[in-house]
Coordinates of C-alpha atoms in Angstrom, one line a residue:
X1 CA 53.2 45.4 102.4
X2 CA 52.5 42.8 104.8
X3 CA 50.0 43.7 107.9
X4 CA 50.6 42.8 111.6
X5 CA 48.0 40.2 111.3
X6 CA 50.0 38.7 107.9
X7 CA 53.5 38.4 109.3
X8 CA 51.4 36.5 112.4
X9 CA 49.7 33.8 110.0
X10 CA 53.5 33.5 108.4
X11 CA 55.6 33.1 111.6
X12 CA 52.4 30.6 112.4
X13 CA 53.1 28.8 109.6
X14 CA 56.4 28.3 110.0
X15 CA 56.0 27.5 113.2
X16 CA 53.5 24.8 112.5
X17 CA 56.6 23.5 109.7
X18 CA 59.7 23.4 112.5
X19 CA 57.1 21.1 114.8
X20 CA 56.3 18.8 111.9
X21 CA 60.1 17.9 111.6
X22 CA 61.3 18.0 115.0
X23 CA 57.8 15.4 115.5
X24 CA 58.9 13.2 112.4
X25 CA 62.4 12.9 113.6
X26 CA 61.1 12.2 117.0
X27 CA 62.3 14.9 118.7
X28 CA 59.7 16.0 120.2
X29 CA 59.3 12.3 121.6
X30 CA 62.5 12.6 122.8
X31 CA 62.1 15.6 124.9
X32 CA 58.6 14.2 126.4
X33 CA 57.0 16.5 124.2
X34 CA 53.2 15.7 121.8
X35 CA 52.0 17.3 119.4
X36 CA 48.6 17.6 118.4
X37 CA 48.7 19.2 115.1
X38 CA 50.2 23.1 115.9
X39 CA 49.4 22.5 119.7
X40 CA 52.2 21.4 121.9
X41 CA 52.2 19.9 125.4
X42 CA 55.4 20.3 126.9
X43 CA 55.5 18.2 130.2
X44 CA 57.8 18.7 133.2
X45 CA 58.0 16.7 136.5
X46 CA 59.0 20.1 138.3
X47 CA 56.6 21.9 140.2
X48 CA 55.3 18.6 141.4
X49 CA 56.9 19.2 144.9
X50 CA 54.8 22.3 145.2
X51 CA 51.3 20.5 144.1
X52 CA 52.2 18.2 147.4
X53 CA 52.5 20.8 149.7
X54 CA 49.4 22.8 148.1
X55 CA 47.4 19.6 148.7
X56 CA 48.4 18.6 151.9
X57 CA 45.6 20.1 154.0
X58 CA 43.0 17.0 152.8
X59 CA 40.3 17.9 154.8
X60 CA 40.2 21.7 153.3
X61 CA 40.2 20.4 149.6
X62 CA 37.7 18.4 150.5
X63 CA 35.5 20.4 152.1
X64 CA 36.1 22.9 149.1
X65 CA 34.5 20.8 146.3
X66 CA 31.9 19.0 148.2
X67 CA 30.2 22.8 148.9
X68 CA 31.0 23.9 145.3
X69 CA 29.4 20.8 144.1
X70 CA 26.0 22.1 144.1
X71 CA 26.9 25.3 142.0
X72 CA 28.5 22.6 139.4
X73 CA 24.6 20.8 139.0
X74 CA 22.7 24.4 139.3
X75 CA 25.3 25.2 136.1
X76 CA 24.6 21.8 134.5
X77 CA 21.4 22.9 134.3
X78 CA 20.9 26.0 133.6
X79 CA 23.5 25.8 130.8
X80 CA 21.5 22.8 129.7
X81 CA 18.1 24.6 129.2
X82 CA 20.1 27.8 127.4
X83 CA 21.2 25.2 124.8
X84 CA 17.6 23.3 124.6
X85 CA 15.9 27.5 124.4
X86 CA 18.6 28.7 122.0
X87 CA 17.6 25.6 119.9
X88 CA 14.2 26.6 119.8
X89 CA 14.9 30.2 118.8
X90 CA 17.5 29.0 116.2
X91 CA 15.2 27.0 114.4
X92 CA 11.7 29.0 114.8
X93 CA 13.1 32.2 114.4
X94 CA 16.4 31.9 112.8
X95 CA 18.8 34.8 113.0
X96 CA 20.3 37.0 110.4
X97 CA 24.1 36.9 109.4
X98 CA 25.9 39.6 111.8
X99 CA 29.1 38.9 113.3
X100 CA 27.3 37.9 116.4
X101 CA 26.5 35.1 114.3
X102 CA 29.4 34.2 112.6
X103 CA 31.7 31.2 112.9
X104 CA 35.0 33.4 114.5
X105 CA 32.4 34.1 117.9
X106 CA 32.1 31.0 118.5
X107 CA 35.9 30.1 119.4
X108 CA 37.0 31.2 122.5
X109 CA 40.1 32.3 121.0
X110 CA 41.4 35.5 121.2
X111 CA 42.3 37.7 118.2
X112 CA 39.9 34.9 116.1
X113 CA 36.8 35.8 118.1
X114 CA 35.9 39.1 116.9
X115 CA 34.3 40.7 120.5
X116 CA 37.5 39.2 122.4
X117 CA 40.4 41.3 122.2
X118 CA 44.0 39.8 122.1
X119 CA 46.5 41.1 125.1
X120 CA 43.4 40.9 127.5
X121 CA 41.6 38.2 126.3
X122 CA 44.8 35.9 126.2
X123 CA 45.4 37.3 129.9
X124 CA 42.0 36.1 130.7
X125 CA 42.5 32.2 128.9
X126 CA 46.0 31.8 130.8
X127 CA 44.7 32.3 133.9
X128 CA 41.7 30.2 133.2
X129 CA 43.3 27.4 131.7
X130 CA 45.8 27.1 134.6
X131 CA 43.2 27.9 137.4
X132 CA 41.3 24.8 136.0
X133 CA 43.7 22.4 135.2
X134 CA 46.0 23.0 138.5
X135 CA 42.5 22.7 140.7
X136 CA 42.1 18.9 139.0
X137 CA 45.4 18.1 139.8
X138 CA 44.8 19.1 143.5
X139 CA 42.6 17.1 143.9
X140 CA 43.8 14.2 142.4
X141 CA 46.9 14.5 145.1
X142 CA 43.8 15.2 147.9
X143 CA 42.3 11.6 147.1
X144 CA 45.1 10.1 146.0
X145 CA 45.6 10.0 142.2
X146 CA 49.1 10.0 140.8
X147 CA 49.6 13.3 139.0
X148 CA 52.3 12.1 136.4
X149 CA 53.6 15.7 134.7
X150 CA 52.9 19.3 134.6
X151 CA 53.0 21.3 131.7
X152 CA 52.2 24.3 129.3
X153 CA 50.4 24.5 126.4
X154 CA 52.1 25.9 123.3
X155 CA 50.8 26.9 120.3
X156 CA 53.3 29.5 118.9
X157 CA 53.4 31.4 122.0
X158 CA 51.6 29.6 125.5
X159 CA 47.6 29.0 125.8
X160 CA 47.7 27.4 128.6
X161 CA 48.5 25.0 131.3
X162 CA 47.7 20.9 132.1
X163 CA 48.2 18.5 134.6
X164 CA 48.2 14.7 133.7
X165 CA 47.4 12.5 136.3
X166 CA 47.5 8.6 135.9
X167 CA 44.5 7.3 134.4
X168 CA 44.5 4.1 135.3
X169 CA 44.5 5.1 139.2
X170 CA 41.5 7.8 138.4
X171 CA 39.5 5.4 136.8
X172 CA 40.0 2.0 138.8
X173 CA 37.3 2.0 141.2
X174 CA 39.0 -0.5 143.5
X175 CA 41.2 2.9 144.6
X176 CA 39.4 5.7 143.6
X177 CA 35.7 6.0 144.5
X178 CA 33.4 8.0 142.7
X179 CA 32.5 10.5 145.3
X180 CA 36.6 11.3 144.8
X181 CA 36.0 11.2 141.4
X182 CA 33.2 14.0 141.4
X183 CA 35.4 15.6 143.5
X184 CA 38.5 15.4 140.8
X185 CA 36.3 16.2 138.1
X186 CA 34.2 19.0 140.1
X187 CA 37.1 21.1 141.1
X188 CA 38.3 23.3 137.9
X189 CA 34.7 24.3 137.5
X190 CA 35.0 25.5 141.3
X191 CA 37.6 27.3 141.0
X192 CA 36.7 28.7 137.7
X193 CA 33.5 29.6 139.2
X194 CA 35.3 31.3 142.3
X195 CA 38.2 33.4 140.5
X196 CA 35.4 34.7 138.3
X197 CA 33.5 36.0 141.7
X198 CA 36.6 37.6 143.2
X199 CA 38.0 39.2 140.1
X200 CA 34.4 40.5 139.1
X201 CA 33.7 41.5 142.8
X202 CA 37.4 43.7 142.4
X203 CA 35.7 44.8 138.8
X204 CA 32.7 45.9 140.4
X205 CA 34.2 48.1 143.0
X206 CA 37.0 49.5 141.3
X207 CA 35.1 51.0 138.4
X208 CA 33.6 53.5 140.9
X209 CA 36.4 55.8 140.3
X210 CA 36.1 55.7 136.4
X211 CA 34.5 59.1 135.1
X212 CA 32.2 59.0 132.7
X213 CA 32.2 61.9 129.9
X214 CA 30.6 63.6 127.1
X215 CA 32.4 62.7 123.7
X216 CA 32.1 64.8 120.2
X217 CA 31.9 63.6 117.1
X218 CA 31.6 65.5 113.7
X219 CA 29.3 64.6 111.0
X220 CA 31.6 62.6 109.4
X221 CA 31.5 60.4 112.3
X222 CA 35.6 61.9 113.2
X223 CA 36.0 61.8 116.6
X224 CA 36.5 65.6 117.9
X225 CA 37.3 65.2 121.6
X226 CA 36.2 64.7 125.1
X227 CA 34.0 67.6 126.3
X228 CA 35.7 68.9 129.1
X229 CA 33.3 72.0 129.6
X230 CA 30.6 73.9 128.1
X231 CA 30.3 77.7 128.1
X232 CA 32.6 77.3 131.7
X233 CA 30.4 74.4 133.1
X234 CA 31.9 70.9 133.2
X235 CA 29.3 68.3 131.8
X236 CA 29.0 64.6 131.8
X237 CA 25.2 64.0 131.5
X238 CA 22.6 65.4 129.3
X239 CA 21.2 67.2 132.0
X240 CA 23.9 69.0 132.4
X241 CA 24.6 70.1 129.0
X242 CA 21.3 71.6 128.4
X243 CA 21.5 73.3 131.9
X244 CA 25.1 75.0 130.6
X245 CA 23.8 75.9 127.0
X246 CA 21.2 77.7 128.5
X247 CA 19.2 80.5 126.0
X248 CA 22.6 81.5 124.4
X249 CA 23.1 82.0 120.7
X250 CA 26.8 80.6 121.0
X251 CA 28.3 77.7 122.5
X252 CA 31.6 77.3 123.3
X253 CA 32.9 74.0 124.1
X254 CA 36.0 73.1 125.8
X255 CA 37.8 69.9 124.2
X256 CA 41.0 67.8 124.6
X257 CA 42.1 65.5 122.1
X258 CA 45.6 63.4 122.3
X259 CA 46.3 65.2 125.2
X260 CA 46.1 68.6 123.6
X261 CA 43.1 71.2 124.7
X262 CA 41.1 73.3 122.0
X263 CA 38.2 75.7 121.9
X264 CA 35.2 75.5 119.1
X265 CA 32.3 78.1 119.3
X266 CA 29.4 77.0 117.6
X267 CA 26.0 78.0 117.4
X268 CA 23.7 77.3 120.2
X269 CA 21.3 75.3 118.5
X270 CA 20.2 71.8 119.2
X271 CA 18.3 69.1 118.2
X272 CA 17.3 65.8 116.2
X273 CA 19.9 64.9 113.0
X274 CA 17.7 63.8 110.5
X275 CA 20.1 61.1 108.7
X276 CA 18.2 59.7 106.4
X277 CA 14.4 59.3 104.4
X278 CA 12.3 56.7 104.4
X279 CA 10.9 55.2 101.5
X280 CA 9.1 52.1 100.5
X281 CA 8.9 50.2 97.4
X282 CA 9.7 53.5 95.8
X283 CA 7.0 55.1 97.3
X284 CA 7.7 58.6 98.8
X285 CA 6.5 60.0 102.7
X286 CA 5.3 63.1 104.0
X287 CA 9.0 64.6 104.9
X288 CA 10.3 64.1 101.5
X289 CA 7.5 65.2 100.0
X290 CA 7.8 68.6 101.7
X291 CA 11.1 69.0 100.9
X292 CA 13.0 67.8 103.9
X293 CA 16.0 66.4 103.4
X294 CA 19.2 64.4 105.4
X295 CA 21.0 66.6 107.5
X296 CA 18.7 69.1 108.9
X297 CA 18.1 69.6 112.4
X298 CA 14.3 69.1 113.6
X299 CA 14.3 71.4 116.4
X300 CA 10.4 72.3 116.4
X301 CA 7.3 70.5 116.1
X302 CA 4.1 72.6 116.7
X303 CA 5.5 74.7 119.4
X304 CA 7.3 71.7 121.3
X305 CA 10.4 72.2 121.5
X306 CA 12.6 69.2 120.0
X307 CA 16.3 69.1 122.2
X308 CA 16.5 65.2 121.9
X309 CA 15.4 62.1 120.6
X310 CA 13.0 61.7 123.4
X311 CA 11.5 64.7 122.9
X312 CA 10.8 64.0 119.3
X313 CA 10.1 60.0 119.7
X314 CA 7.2 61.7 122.9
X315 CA 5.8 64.4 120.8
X316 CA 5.5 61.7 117.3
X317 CA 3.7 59.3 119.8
X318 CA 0.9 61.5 120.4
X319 CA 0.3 62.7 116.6
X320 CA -2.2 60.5 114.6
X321 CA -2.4 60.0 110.4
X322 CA -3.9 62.8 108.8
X323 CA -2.6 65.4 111.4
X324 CA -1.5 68.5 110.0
X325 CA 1.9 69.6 111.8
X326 CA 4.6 72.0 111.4
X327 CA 8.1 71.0 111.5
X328 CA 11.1 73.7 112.2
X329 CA 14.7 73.0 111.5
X330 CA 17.6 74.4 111.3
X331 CA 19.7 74.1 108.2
X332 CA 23.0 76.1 107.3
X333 CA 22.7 78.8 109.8
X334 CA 18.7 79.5 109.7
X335 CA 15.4 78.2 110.6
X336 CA 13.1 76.7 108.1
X337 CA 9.6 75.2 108.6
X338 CA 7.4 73.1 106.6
X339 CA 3.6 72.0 106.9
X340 CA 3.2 68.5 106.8
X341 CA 0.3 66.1 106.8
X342 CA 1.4 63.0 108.5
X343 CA 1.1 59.2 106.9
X344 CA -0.3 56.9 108.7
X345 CA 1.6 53.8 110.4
X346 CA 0.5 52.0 113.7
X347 CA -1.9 54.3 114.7
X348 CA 0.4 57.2 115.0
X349 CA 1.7 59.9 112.8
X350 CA 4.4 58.7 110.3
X351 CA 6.6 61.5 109.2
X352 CA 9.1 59.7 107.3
X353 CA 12.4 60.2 108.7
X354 CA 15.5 58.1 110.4
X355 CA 17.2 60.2 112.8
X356 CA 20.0 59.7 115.0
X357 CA 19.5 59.2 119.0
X358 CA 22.3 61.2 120.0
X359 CA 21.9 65.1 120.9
X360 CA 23.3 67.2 118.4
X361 CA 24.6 70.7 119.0
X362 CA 25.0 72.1 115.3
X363 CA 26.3 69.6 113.5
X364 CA 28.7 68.1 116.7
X365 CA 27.3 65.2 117.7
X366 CA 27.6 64.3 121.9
X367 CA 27.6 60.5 123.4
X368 CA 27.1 60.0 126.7
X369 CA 28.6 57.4 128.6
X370 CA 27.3 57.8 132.2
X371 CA 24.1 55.9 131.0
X372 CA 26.1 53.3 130.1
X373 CA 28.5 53.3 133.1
X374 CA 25.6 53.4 135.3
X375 CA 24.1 50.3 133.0
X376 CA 27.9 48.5 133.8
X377 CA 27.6 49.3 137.7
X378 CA 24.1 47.8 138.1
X379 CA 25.2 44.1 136.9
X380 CA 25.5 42.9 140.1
X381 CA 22.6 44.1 141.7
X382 CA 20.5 42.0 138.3
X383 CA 21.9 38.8 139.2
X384 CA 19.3 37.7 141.6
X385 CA 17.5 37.0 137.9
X386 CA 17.6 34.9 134.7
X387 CA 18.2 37.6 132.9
X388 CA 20.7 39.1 135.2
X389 CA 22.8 36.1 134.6
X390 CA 22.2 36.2 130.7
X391 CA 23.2 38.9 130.7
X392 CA 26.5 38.6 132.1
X393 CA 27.2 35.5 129.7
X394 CA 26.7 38.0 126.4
X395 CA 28.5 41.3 128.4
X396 CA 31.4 41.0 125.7
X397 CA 29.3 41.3 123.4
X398 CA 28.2 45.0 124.0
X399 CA 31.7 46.0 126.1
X400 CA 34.7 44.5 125.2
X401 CA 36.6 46.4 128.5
X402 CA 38.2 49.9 128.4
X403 CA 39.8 49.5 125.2
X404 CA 39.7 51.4 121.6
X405 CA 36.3 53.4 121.2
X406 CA 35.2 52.8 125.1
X407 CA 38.1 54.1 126.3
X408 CA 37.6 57.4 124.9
X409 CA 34.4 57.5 126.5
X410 CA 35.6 57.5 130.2
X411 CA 38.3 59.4 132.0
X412 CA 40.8 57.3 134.4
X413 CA 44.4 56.8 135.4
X414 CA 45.8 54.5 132.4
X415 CA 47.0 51.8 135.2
X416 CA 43.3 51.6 136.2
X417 CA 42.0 50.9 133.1
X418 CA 45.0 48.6 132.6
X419 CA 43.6 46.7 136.2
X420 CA 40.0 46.7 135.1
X421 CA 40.4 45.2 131.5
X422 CA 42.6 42.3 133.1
X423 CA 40.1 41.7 135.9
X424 CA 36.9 41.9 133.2
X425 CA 38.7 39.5 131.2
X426 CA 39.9 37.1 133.8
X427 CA 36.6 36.9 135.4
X428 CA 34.4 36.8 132.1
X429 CA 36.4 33.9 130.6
X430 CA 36.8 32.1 134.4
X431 CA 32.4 32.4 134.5
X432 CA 32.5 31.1 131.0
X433 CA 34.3 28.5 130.8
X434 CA 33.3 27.3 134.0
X435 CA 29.5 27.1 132.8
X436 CA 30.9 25.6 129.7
X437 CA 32.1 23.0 131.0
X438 CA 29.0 22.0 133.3
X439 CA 27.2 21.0 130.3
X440 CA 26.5 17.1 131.1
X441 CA 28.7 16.2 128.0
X442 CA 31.8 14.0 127.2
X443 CA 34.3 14.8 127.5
X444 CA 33.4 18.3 129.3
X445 CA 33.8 18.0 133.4
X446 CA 30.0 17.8 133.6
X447 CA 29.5 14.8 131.4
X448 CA 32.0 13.1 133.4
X449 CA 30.2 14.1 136.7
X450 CA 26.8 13.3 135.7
X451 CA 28.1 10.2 135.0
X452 CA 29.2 9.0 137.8
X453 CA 26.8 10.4 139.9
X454 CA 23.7 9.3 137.3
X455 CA 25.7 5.7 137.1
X456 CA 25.3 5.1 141.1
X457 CA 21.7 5.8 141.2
X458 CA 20.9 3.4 138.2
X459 CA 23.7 0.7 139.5
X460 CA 21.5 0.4 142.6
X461 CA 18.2 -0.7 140.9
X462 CA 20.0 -2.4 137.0
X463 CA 23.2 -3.2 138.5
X464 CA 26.0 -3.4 136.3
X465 CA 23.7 -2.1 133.2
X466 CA 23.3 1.1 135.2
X467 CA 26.5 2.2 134.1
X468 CA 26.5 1.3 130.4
X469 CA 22.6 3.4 130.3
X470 CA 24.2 6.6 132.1
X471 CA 27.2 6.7 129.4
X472 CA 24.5 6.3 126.4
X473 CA 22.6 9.2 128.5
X474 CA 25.8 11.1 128.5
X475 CA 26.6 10.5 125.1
X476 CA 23.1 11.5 123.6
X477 CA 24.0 15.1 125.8
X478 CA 27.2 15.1 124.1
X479 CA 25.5 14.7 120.7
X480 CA 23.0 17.4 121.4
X481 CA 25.4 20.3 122.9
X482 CA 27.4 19.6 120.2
X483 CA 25.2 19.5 117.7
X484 CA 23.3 22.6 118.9
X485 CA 26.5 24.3 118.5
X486 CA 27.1 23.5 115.2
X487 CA 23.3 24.8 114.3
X488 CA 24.2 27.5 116.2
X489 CA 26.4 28.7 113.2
X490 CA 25.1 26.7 110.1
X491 CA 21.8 28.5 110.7
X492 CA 22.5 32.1 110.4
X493 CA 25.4 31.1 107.7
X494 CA 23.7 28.6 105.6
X495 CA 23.4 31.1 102.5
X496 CA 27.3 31.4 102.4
X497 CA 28.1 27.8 102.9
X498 CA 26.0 26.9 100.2

């Protein structure tokens, strides 16, 4: 039986089939349609009217890309050095295959990119694509340029929008100058630049009245339900849960799950899952040789006691090889301890286990995600830094919006997470693409700025050679963006492609 994702390559195909004819029979020439391939660009001269009357306050549009010019060069380069570092990284300290790494994240294309979900992220390139290319035609009205058609961008359903203005009038320098040509070429990086502020600035302050929430998994990793209360308390921090198990033998937690409420008592015991043994080059450690095994609870060490992973990652920091401890937990409904002599490994005790960093409460697992809602909220206040920003550039790839597995992991009206995912998206794609395209490389915006403001400074001591040196400058960027990207996934991939 054919998946979602099958009858979608098919109607693709097909698709791909009916534009090959109507293109050979010349159509789509007809109709003042191209076709690049699957990709259509179906022009229209209407809406043309409307780009007048947009334009018509000159001074404005002017005004508007002459201050959002020096964002444009601060992105050229910044985004510059990220590819020169990421080099560097790639090559001395190549990464391992993940798909982080793979080929798919590095398209911008919703549904193929594996962190970029389809509805939103599609939502997110339509408005981008249209912001950017409607902002160039703008301007070209504003200093003059013809704009010849408008269109959309088809491939099977629309990606897009375009606006083509006359190229001959852009580029003849006897009607355009270059200053309106920085403009021209400036202004979808603007306003790329600008949506992206106000639809992360609405992102920002709406999410205030999301709810974060304790979630329960079983051991088999089955999601359980949201934790509504605990013994009668309602808890969304870890705090909060220890503070309503209190001494206890039983817990009773409070649940709802597809809408439907349910009550589980379980033991009031928690502490660290042990999932797994470590072992190395067959070689056995302390905890298995004691008789530990995967699946017990440590909820003991000495007479600390063990609630958390902190708890047991602080009291293994201050043990040393050789130490004799004594390690209570708690396995099918009793306590069990076991005398240990720790290994030794970095100074500190080893004792030879993996354990999960999520509290435990008898063999129901809790996630919290106020830590990570409070890590969401505190974006802004980052981006006076480096960091702050790089952060922000690789945000999808640790939340991909309220959808699937995080959505279960807040509580909100289902029109506000509907508001937030398509304001994440818009804005993330708007940044992205905007800093994109400030790389000083043809045939990205950028490239075409920096040539033509690199071009005047060397016109005015080489003269005419000026030019022809910025556009081998330009094209040597060109080569290494370009090429950097492709390292960028030959690197990680270069055992599967051989």
């Amino acid at each position: 039986m054919l998946t979602s994702a099958g009858f979608a390559i098919i109607a693709f195909i097909v698709y791909w089939g009916i534009v090959e004819i109507l293109r050979r029979r010349g159509v789509l020439e007809k109709y003042n349609v191209t076709a690049y391939g699957p990709i259509l660009l179906i022009r229209t001269k209407k809406g043309l009217n409307l780009l007048e009357k947009i334009s018509k306050p000159k001074r404005f549009w002017k005004v508007y890309a002459n201050i959002g010019l020096p964002a444009v060069f601060a992105g050229m380069v910044f985004m510059f050095a990220l590819i020169l570092v990421a080099d560097y990284i790639m090559i001395t300290n190549p990464p391992q295959p993940s798909e982080l790494t793979s080929p798919r994240a590095a398209l911008l294309l919703p549904g193929v990119n594996p962190f970029i979900p389809v509805i939103w992220g599609t939502i997110g390139l339509i408005v981008t694509l249209i912001v950017h290319e409607f902002s160039h035609a703008i301007l070209c009205r504003v200093e003059g340029v013809k704009v010849k058609a408008l269109g959309v961008i088809l491939a099977l359903i629309p990606i897009g929008g375009f606006a083509e203005p006359d190229e001959k009038e852009l580029l003849d320098k006897e009607k355009t100058s270059a200053s309106s040509r920085v403009r021209i070429f400036s202004a979808g990086v603007i306003s790329n630049f600008i949506v992206a502020f106000v639809a992360f600035t609405l992102f920002f302050h709406l999410i205030g009245a999301v709810t974060p929430s304790v979630v329960a998994f079983n051991d088999t990793g089955n999601f359980e339900g949201k934790v509504l209360e605990i013994n009668g308390y309602k808890v969304t921090t870890s705090e909060e849960v220890r503070k309503a198990l209190g001494n206890g033998s039983t817990a009773t937690l409070k649940l709802e799950k597809d809408g439907e409420v349910k009550v589980l008592e379980i033991p009031n015991v928690m502490g660290v899952k042990i999932t797994g043994l470590y072992r190395e080059d067959n070689k056995t450690f302390p905890a298995e040789l004691a008789g530990i095994k995967a699946g017990m609870l440590i909820v003991r060490i000495d007479n600390t006691t063990i609630k958390d992973y902190t708890d047991f990652q602080k009291k293994m920091g201050e043990t040393r090889p050789g130490q004799k401890i004594t390690v209570y937990v708690y396995d099918n409904g009793s306590i069990r301890s076991f005398n240990i002599t720790l290994a030794g490994k970095d100074a500190k005790g080893f004792l030879g286990v993996y354990v999960q960093t999520f509290d435990s409460i008898d063999g129901i697992n809790l996630l919290y995600s106020s830590a990570f809602l409070k890590e969401i909220r505190s974006i802004p206040e980052h981006m006076k830094s480096v960091q702050g920003w790089l952060y922000l550039i690789a945000m999808p790839f640790r939340f991909q919006g309220f959808t699937g597995d995080y959505e279960i992991l807040f509580s909100a009206p289902p029109w506000l997470f509907w508001i937030l995912n398509t304001l994440y998206w818009v804005g993330w794609i708007n940044f992205y693409v905007g800093l994109f395209n400030c790389l000083p490389a043809l045939p990205l915006d950028g490239g075409r700025v920096f040539h033509e403001v690199f071009s005047r400074i060397l016109v005015r001591r080489y003269g005419e050679r000026g030019e022809e040196i910025s556009m081998q400058v330009v094209k040597l960027f060109a080569f290494i963006v370009f090429f950097s990207i492709l390292l960028s996934i030959a690197i990680p991939n270069i055992e599967g492609l051989i």
